[in-house]
Coordinates of C-alpha atoms in Angstrom, one line a residue:
M912 CA 23.8 7.3 -11.5
P913 CA 22.8 3.7 -10.8
V914 CA 24.7 2.0 -8.0
P915 CA 26.8 -1.1 -8.6
V916 CA 24.6 -4.2 -7.9
P917 CA 25.5 -7.6 -6.7
E918 CA 24.7 -10.7 -8.7
L919 CA 21.1 -11.7 -8.3
G920 CA 19.1 -14.6 -9.7
S921 CA 16.4 -13.8 -12.2
Y922 CA 12.7 -13.6 -11.2
N923 CA 10.2 -15.4 -13.3
F924 CA 6.5 -14.3 -13.1
V925 CA 3.8 -16.9 -13.3
S926 CA 1.3 -16.9 -16.2
E927 CA -1.7 -14.7 -15.9
T928 CA -5.1 -16.3 -15.3
K929 CA -7.2 -17.5 -18.2
E930 CA -10.4 -17.0 -16.3
D931 CA -12.8 -14.4 -17.5
L932 CA -13.2 -12.3 -14.4
P933 CA -15.1 -9.0 -13.9
W934 CA -12.2 -6.7 -14.3
A935 CA -12.3 -3.1 -13.2
D936 CA -12.2 -0.5 -16.0
L937 CA -9.4 1.7 -14.5
I938 CA -8.0 5.0 -15.8
T939 CA -4.3 5.1 -16.9
L940 CA -2.0 8.1 -16.3
D941 CA 0.7 8.4 -18.9
F942 CA 3.7 10.2 -17.3
S943 CA 5.3 10.8 -20.7
L944 CA 2.9 13.8 -20.7
Y945 CA 4.4 15.1 -17.4
G946 CA 6.5 18.2 -17.2
T947 CA 4.8 20.7 -19.5
P948 CA 1.9 23.0 -18.6
E949 CA -0.3 21.4 -21.1
G950 CA 0.7 17.9 -20.2
N951 CA 0.3 18.5 -16.4
K952 CA -3.1 20.1 -17.0
Q953 CA -4.3 17.0 -19.0
L954 CA -2.9 14.7 -16.3
A955 CA -4.6 16.7 -13.5
Q956 CA -8.0 16.3 -15.3
T957 CA -7.4 12.5 -15.7
L958 CA -6.2 12.1 -12.1
I959 CA -9.1 13.9 -10.5
K960 CA -11.5 11.7 -12.4
A961 CA -9.6 8.6 -11.2
V962 CA -9.4 9.5 -7.6
R963 CA -13.1 10.7 -7.4
E964 CA -14.6 7.7 -9.3
D965 CA -12.4 4.7 -8.6
G966 CA -9.6 5.6 -6.3
F967 CA -7.5 3.1 -8.1
F968 CA -5.6 3.8 -11.4
Y969 CA -2.6 2.8 -13.4
V970 CA 0.6 4.8 -14.1
K971 CA 2.8 4.1 -17.1
N972 CA 6.0 5.6 -18.5
F973 CA 7.3 6.4 -15.0
N974 CA 11.0 6.1 -15.8
I975 CA 11.9 3.1 -13.7
S976 CA 12.9 0.1 -15.9
Q977 CA 11.3 -3.3 -15.6
E978 CA 14.7 -4.8 -15.0
R979 CA 15.0 -2.7 -11.8
V980 CA 11.5 -3.8 -10.7
N981 CA 12.3 -7.5 -11.4
R982 CA 15.4 -7.3 -9.3
Q983 CA 13.3 -6.1 -6.3
F984 CA 10.9 -9.0 -6.9
A985 CA 14.0 -11.3 -6.9
I986 CA 15.2 -9.9 -3.6
G987 CA 11.7 -10.4 -2.1
K988 CA 11.6 -14.0 -3.3
Q989 CA 15.0 -14.8 -1.8
L990 CA 14.1 -13.0 1.4
Y991 CA 11.2 -15.3 2.0
E992 CA 13.3 -18.3 1.4
I993 CA 15.5 -17.7 4.5
P994 CA 14.7 -20.0 7.5
L995 CA 12.0 -19.0 9.9
E996 CA 14.5 -18.8 12.7
E997 CA 16.3 -16.1 10.9
K998 CA 13.1 -14.2 10.1
L999 CA 12.1 -14.3 13.8
K1000 CA 15.3 -12.3 14.7
Y1001 CA 13.6 -9.3 13.0
V1002 CA 10.2 -9.6 14.6
P1003 CA 10.0 -6.9 17.3
S1004 CA 10.2 -8.1 20.9
G1005 CA 6.9 -8.6 22.6
L1006 CA 5.1 -9.6 19.5
D1007 CA 4.3 -13.3 18.9
E1008 CA 5.0 -15.2 15.7
G1009 CA 1.8 -15.8 13.8
A1010 CA -0.4 -14.0 16.3
F1011 CA -0.3 -10.4 15.4
N1012 CA -1.1 -8.1 12.5
G1013 CA 0.3 -4.6 11.8
Y1014 CA 3.1 -2.5 10.6
V1015 CA 6.1 -2.4 12.8
P1016 CA 6.5 1.3 13.8
S1017 CA 9.7 3.2 13.7
G1018 CA 12.1 2.7 16.5
R1019 CA 11.3 -1.0 16.9
R1020 CA 13.9 -3.6 16.1
M1021 CA 13.0 -4.3 12.5
Q1022 CA 10.7 -4.9 10.1
V1023 CA 9.3 -8.4 9.7
Y1024 CA 5.9 -9.4 10.8
L1025 CA 3.9 -12.5 10.3
H1026 CA 0.1 -12.1 10.2
G1027 CA -2.2 -14.2 12.3
V1028 CA -5.7 -13.2 11.6
I1029 CA -8.1 -16.1 12.0
L1030 CA -9.8 -16.4 8.6
D1031 CA -12.1 -19.3 9.5
P1032 CA -13.1 -19.6 13.2
V1033 CA -14.5 -23.1 12.7
S1034 CA -11.3 -24.7 11.4
G1035 CA -8.9 -22.2 13.0
L1036 CA -7.3 -21.4 9.7
R1037 CA -5.1 -18.3 9.9
D1038 CA -3.9 -16.1 7.1
R1039 CA -0.5 -16.8 5.7
V1040 CA 0.9 -13.4 5.1
E1041 CA 4.5 -12.3 5.6
V1042 CA 5.6 -8.7 5.4
Y1043 CA 9.0 -7.1 5.4
N1044 CA 9.0 -3.3 5.6
I1045 CA 12.0 -1.1 4.8
P1046 CA 11.6 2.5 6.1
K1047 CA 13.1 5.7 4.6
F1048 CA 16.8 6.2 4.1
N1049 CA 16.8 9.8 5.4
G1050 CA 18.6 9.2 8.7
D1051 CA 15.5 8.9 10.9
F1052 CA 15.5 5.1 11.0
K1053 CA 18.0 2.4 11.8
H1054 CA 18.6 -0.2 9.1
A1055 CA 19.6 -3.6 10.5
H1056 CA 18.6 -6.3 8.0
P1057 CA 19.2 -9.9 7.2
E1058 CA 22.4 -10.4 5.2
L1059 CA 20.5 -10.8 1.9
V1060 CA 18.8 -7.4 2.3
Q1061 CA 21.9 -5.8 3.7
K1062 CA 23.9 -6.9 0.6
H1063 CA 21.5 -5.2 -1.7
L1064 CA 20.7 -2.1 0.5
P1065 CA 22.3 0.6 -1.7
E1066 CA 20.2 -0.7 -4.7
I1067 CA 17.1 -0.8 -2.5
E1068 CA 17.7 2.7 -1.3
E1069 CA 18.1 4.0 -4.9
F1070 CA 14.9 2.2 -5.9
A1071 CA 12.9 3.6 -3.0
R1072 CA 14.2 7.1 -3.6
S1073 CA 13.4 6.9 -7.3
L1074 CA 9.7 6.1 -6.4
H1075 CA 9.6 9.5 -4.8
T1076 CA 11.3 11.5 -7.6
E1077 CA 9.7 9.6 -10.5
V1078 CA 6.2 8.7 -9.2
L1079 CA 5.2 10.4 -6.0
D1080 CA 6.5 13.9 -6.7
P1081 CA 4.7 14.0 -10.0
L1082 CA 1.5 12.6 -8.5
H1083 CA 1.6 15.2 -5.7
T1084 CA 2.2 17.9 -8.3
I1085 CA -0.6 16.8 -10.5
L1086 CA -3.1 16.5 -7.7
A1087 CA -2.1 20.0 -6.4
I1088 CA -2.9 21.4 -9.8
A1089 CA -6.2 19.6 -9.9
L1090 CA -7.1 21.1 -6.5
G1091 CA -6.1 24.6 -7.5
L1092 CA -3.1 24.7 -5.2
P1093 CA 0.5 25.8 -5.7
E1094 CA 2.2 23.0 -7.6
D1095 CA 4.6 22.3 -4.7
Y1096 CA 1.9 22.3 -2.0
L1097 CA 1.5 18.5 -1.5
K1098 CA 5.2 17.8 -2.3
N1099 CA 6.1 20.1 0.7
I1100 CA 4.1 17.9 3.1
H1101 CA 5.6 14.7 1.6
K1102 CA 9.3 15.5 1.7
Y1103 CA 11.6 12.5 1.6
D1104 CA 14.1 14.1 4.0
V1105 CA 11.5 14.9 6.6
K1106 CA 10.4 12.1 9.0
S1107 CA 7.4 10.1 7.9
E1108 CA 6.4 6.4 8.1
D1109 CA 6.8 5.7 4.4
H1110 CA 8.1 2.2 3.6
L1111 CA 8.9 -0.2 0.8
R1112 CA 7.3 -3.6 1.4
Y1113 CA 8.0 -7.1 0.2
M1114 CA 4.8 -9.1 0.9
K1115 CA 4.1 -12.7 0.5
Y1116 CA 0.7 -14.6 0.6
S1117 CA 1.5 -18.3 0.9
K1118 CA -1.0 -20.6 -0.9
F1119 CA -3.7 -22.6 0.7
T1120 CA -4.8 -26.1 -0.5
P1121 CA -8.0 -26.3 -2.6
E1122 CA -9.8 -27.7 0.4
E1123 CA -8.6 -24.9 2.7
N1124 CA -9.7 -22.3 0.1
E1125 CA -13.2 -23.7 0.1
K1126 CA -13.5 -22.8 3.8
L1127 CA -12.4 -19.2 3.3
N1128 CA -15.5 -17.9 1.5
G1129 CA -13.5 -16.6 -1.4
L1130 CA -11.3 -14.2 0.7
W1131 CA -7.7 -14.1 1.9
G1132 CA -8.0 -10.6 3.3
R1133 CA -10.9 -8.5 4.4
G1134 CA -11.9 -5.2 2.8
H1135 CA -9.9 -2.2 4.2
T1136 CA -8.4 1.2 3.4
D1137 CA -4.8 2.2 3.6
L1138 CA -3.9 4.9 6.1
G1139 CA -1.5 7.1 4.1
S1140 CA -1.6 9.1 0.9
F1141 CA -0.9 6.9 -2.1
T1142 CA 0.0 3.2 -2.2
L1143 CA 2.1 2.0 -5.2
L1144 CA 1.7 -1.7 -6.2
F1145 CA 3.9 -3.2 -8.8
R1146 CA 2.5 -5.5 -11.3
Q1147 CA 2.4 -9.2 -10.3
P1148 CA 0.2 -11.6 -12.2
V1149 CA -1.5 -13.6 -9.5
A1150 CA -5.1 -12.2 -9.6
A1151 CA -6.4 -11.5 -6.1
L1152 CA -6.8 -7.7 -5.6
Q1153 CA -10.4 -6.5 -5.7
I1154 CA -11.7 -3.0 -5.3
R1155 CA -15.2 -1.8 -4.2
N1156 CA -17.0 0.8 -6.3
H1157 CA -17.7 4.0 -4.4
T1158 CA -21.2 4.3 -5.8
T1159 CA -22.5 0.8 -6.3
G1160 CA -20.6 -1.1 -3.6
E1161 CA -19.8 -3.8 -6.1
W1162 CA -16.5 -5.6 -6.1
S1163 CA -14.3 -6.0 -9.2
W1164 CA -10.9 -7.5 -9.9
V1165 CA -7.8 -5.4 -10.7
K1166 CA -6.1 -6.7 -13.8
P1167 CA -2.3 -6.8 -13.9
Q1168 CA -1.1 -4.5 -16.7
D1169 CA 2.3 -4.8 -18.3
G1170 CA 4.7 -1.9 -17.6
T1171 CA 2.4 -0.2 -15.1
L1172 CA 2.1 0.7 -11.5
T1173 CA -1.3 0.2 -9.8
V1174 CA -2.0 3.2 -7.4
N1175 CA -4.7 3.7 -4.8
T1176 CA -5.7 6.7 -2.7
C1177 CA -5.7 6.4 1.0
D1178 CA -7.1 7.8 4.3
A1179 CA -4.7 10.8 4.8
L1180 CA -5.6 12.2 1.3
S1181 CA -9.2 11.8 2.1
F1182 CA -8.8 13.7 5.4
L1183 CA -6.8 16.5 3.8
T1184 CA -9.4 17.0 1.1
G1185 CA -12.5 16.7 3.3
G1186 CA -13.5 13.5 1.5
Y1187 CA -13.1 14.9 -2.0
V1188 CA -10.4 12.3 -2.7
K1189 CA -11.8 9.0 -1.6
S1190 CA -9.9 6.4 0.3
T1191 CA -10.4 3.2 -1.7
V1192 CA -11.7 0.0 -0.1
H1193 CA -9.9 -3.1 -1.4
R1194 CA -9.4 -6.7 -0.4
V1195 CA -7.5 -9.8 -1.3
A1196 CA -9.6 -12.6 -2.8
V1197 CA -8.8 -16.3 -3.3
P1198 CA -7.0 -16.4 -6.7
P1199 CA -8.7 -18.1 -9.7
K1200 CA -8.4 -21.8 -9.7
D1201 CA -5.6 -21.8 -12.3
Q1202 CA -3.4 -19.7 -10.0
Q1203 CA -4.2 -21.2 -6.6
H1204 CA -1.2 -23.5 -6.7
V1205 CA 1.3 -20.7 -6.4
D1206 CA 2.3 -18.2 -3.7
R1207 CA 1.6 -14.5 -4.3
L1208 CA 4.6 -12.1 -3.9
G1209 CA 3.9 -8.4 -3.8
L1210 CA 6.2 -5.3 -4.1
L1211 CA 4.6 -2.2 -2.7
Y1212 CA 5.4 1.3 -1.5
F1213 CA 3.3 3.2 1.1
S1214 CA 3.5 7.0 0.9
R1215 CA 2.4 9.1 3.9
P1216 CA 2.5 12.8 4.8
N1217 CA 5.3 13.9 7.0
N1218 CA 4.7 13.0 10.7
D1219 CA 4.1 16.6 11.9
V1220 CA 1.4 17.3 9.3
P1221 CA -2.1 18.0 10.8
L1222 CA -4.8 16.0 8.9
A1223 CA -7.1 19.0 8.6
T1224 CA -8.9 19.8 5.4
I1225 CA -6.8 22.0 3.2
K1226 CA -8.5 25.5 3.3
E1227 CA -6.4 27.0 0.5
S1228 CA -8.0 24.9 -2.3
P1229 CA -10.7 26.8 -4.3
V1230 CA -11.8 23.5 -5.7
L1231 CA -12.6 22.0 -2.3
R1232 CA -14.4 25.2 -1.3
E1233 CA -16.5 25.4 -4.5
Q1234 CA -17.4 21.7 -4.2
G1235 CA -18.4 22.0 -0.6
F1236 CA -15.6 19.7 0.8
T1237 CA -14.5 21.9 3.7
S1238 CA -14.3 19.6 6.7
N1239 CA -13.4 16.0 7.5
E1240 CA -14.8 13.6 10.1
F1241 CA -12.6 15.0 12.9
E1242 CA -13.6 18.5 12.2
K1243 CA -17.3 17.7 11.7
S1244 CA -17.4 16.0 15.1
G1245 CA -15.5 18.7 16.9
N1246 CA -12.7 16.4 17.9
P1247 CA -9.0 17.2 17.8
V1248 CA -7.5 16.9 14.3
P1249 CA -4.6 14.4 14.6
T1250 CA -1.2 14.7 13.1
M1251 CA -0.1 12.1 10.6
E1252 CA 2.0 10.5 13.3
T1253 CA -0.8 10.3 15.8
W1254 CA -3.2 8.8 13.1
T1255 CA -0.6 6.3 11.9
F1256 CA 0.3 4.9 15.3
A1257 CA -3.4 4.8 16.4
K1258 CA -4.4 2.8 13.4
Q1259 CA -1.4 0.6 13.6
K1260 CA -2.3 -0.2 17.3
W1261 CA -5.7 -1.3 16.1
Q1262 CA -4.1 -3.4 13.2
R1263 CA -1.9 -5.2 15.7
T1264 CA -4.7 -6.5 17.8
K1265 CA -3.9 -10.1 18.6
N1266 CA -6.0 -13.2 17.8
V1267 CA -8.7 -11.4 15.8
A1268 CA -11.3 -13.5 14.1
R1269 CA -12.9 -12.4 10.8
G1270 CA -16.3 -11.1 11.6
D1271 CA -15.4 -9.7 15.1
K1272 CA -17.7 -6.6 15.1
K1273 CA -16.1 -5.1 18.2
F1274 CA -12.8 -5.1 16.3
E1275 CA -14.1 -4.2 12.9
N1276 CA -16.0 -1.1 14.3
A1277 CA -13.4 -0.1 16.8
Q1278 CA -12.7 3.6 17.5
I1279 CA -9.3 4.5 16.2
L1280 CA -9.4 8.1 17.5
P1281 CA -12.3 10.2 18.8
G1282 CA -14.2 11.2 15.7
W1283 CA -13.2 8.1 13.7
N1284 CA -14.4 4.5 13.9
E1285 CA -13.4 1.7 11.6
K1286 CA -16.0 0.4 9.2
V1287 CA -17.0 -3.1 8.2
Y1288 CA -16.1 -4.0 4.7
A1289 CA -17.0 -7.4 3.2

């Protein structure tokens, strides 16, 4: 049953761009088919095509109302309107305002970070990204938030949990079917009540002036992959997200679609499937000219396997065996296979490197763990 919710101002989305951009032609999964053997089989066939070819896809009819989504955007908008002094109370001690980049791990004093990657070494322009992460509500994490968030915490918890029951559990079930595994195989290593570094995120990209955008070579954020299983991105109309085609290496724009989630596959799923499921490279471009005058607010959820899960290739999958996907980079190189917790904190340590300038090859090719080095993406 929905929890009582406090009054909250409405959230108005900006108009979509009128520019004719090279949009990616992405697959849509219709969850109205989910729940029957025939529907699940159809969805499994669609999903495996999506994660093998693009790694990005849309989900519709996932049983979370647009009103609930809009309220989360409204919370995010109000959160970023609180004074900087208040925000800095929630930056972990030892990390400098505007000079670090990375997710705040569990056990730290909460949840805000302000990016500080140097986008243009000549002018010294840094990125203008703010992030607020809210971890699981399963008892493993402390929840000490600004008053605005604290007031809406029951609603936020209900929303975060519903993303598991209505979106992630079905995705894990469908993917397990596609891999020839028991339907609950992937759900069992992504249990909500078991510790993992999942989090809901409110994310703000503050705008640059036209003159500043000219210095950024068309990019607000470099190409990268996400470290978990699936990332869920709720529709917001400021065009900026671009994905790189696995085959051609070409970049295309992801179009905001009404009533959908945009989903991408991430590193952990790639490790678990020996590269059969590809971790998708994506980046944030400078928005089209008719949207450069507004800030870009994002609402995301990052799903990750439970912390104690070893990221070894799943041996039980007949599909992976038949297709020859039987080992990942750690296994091929003879290095220890990390647990999800080890992988998460190693990559986050790299992400939090201070005062990084775009194009720093030492940083961009750094070893995350023995057997895995980061790669340079445009």
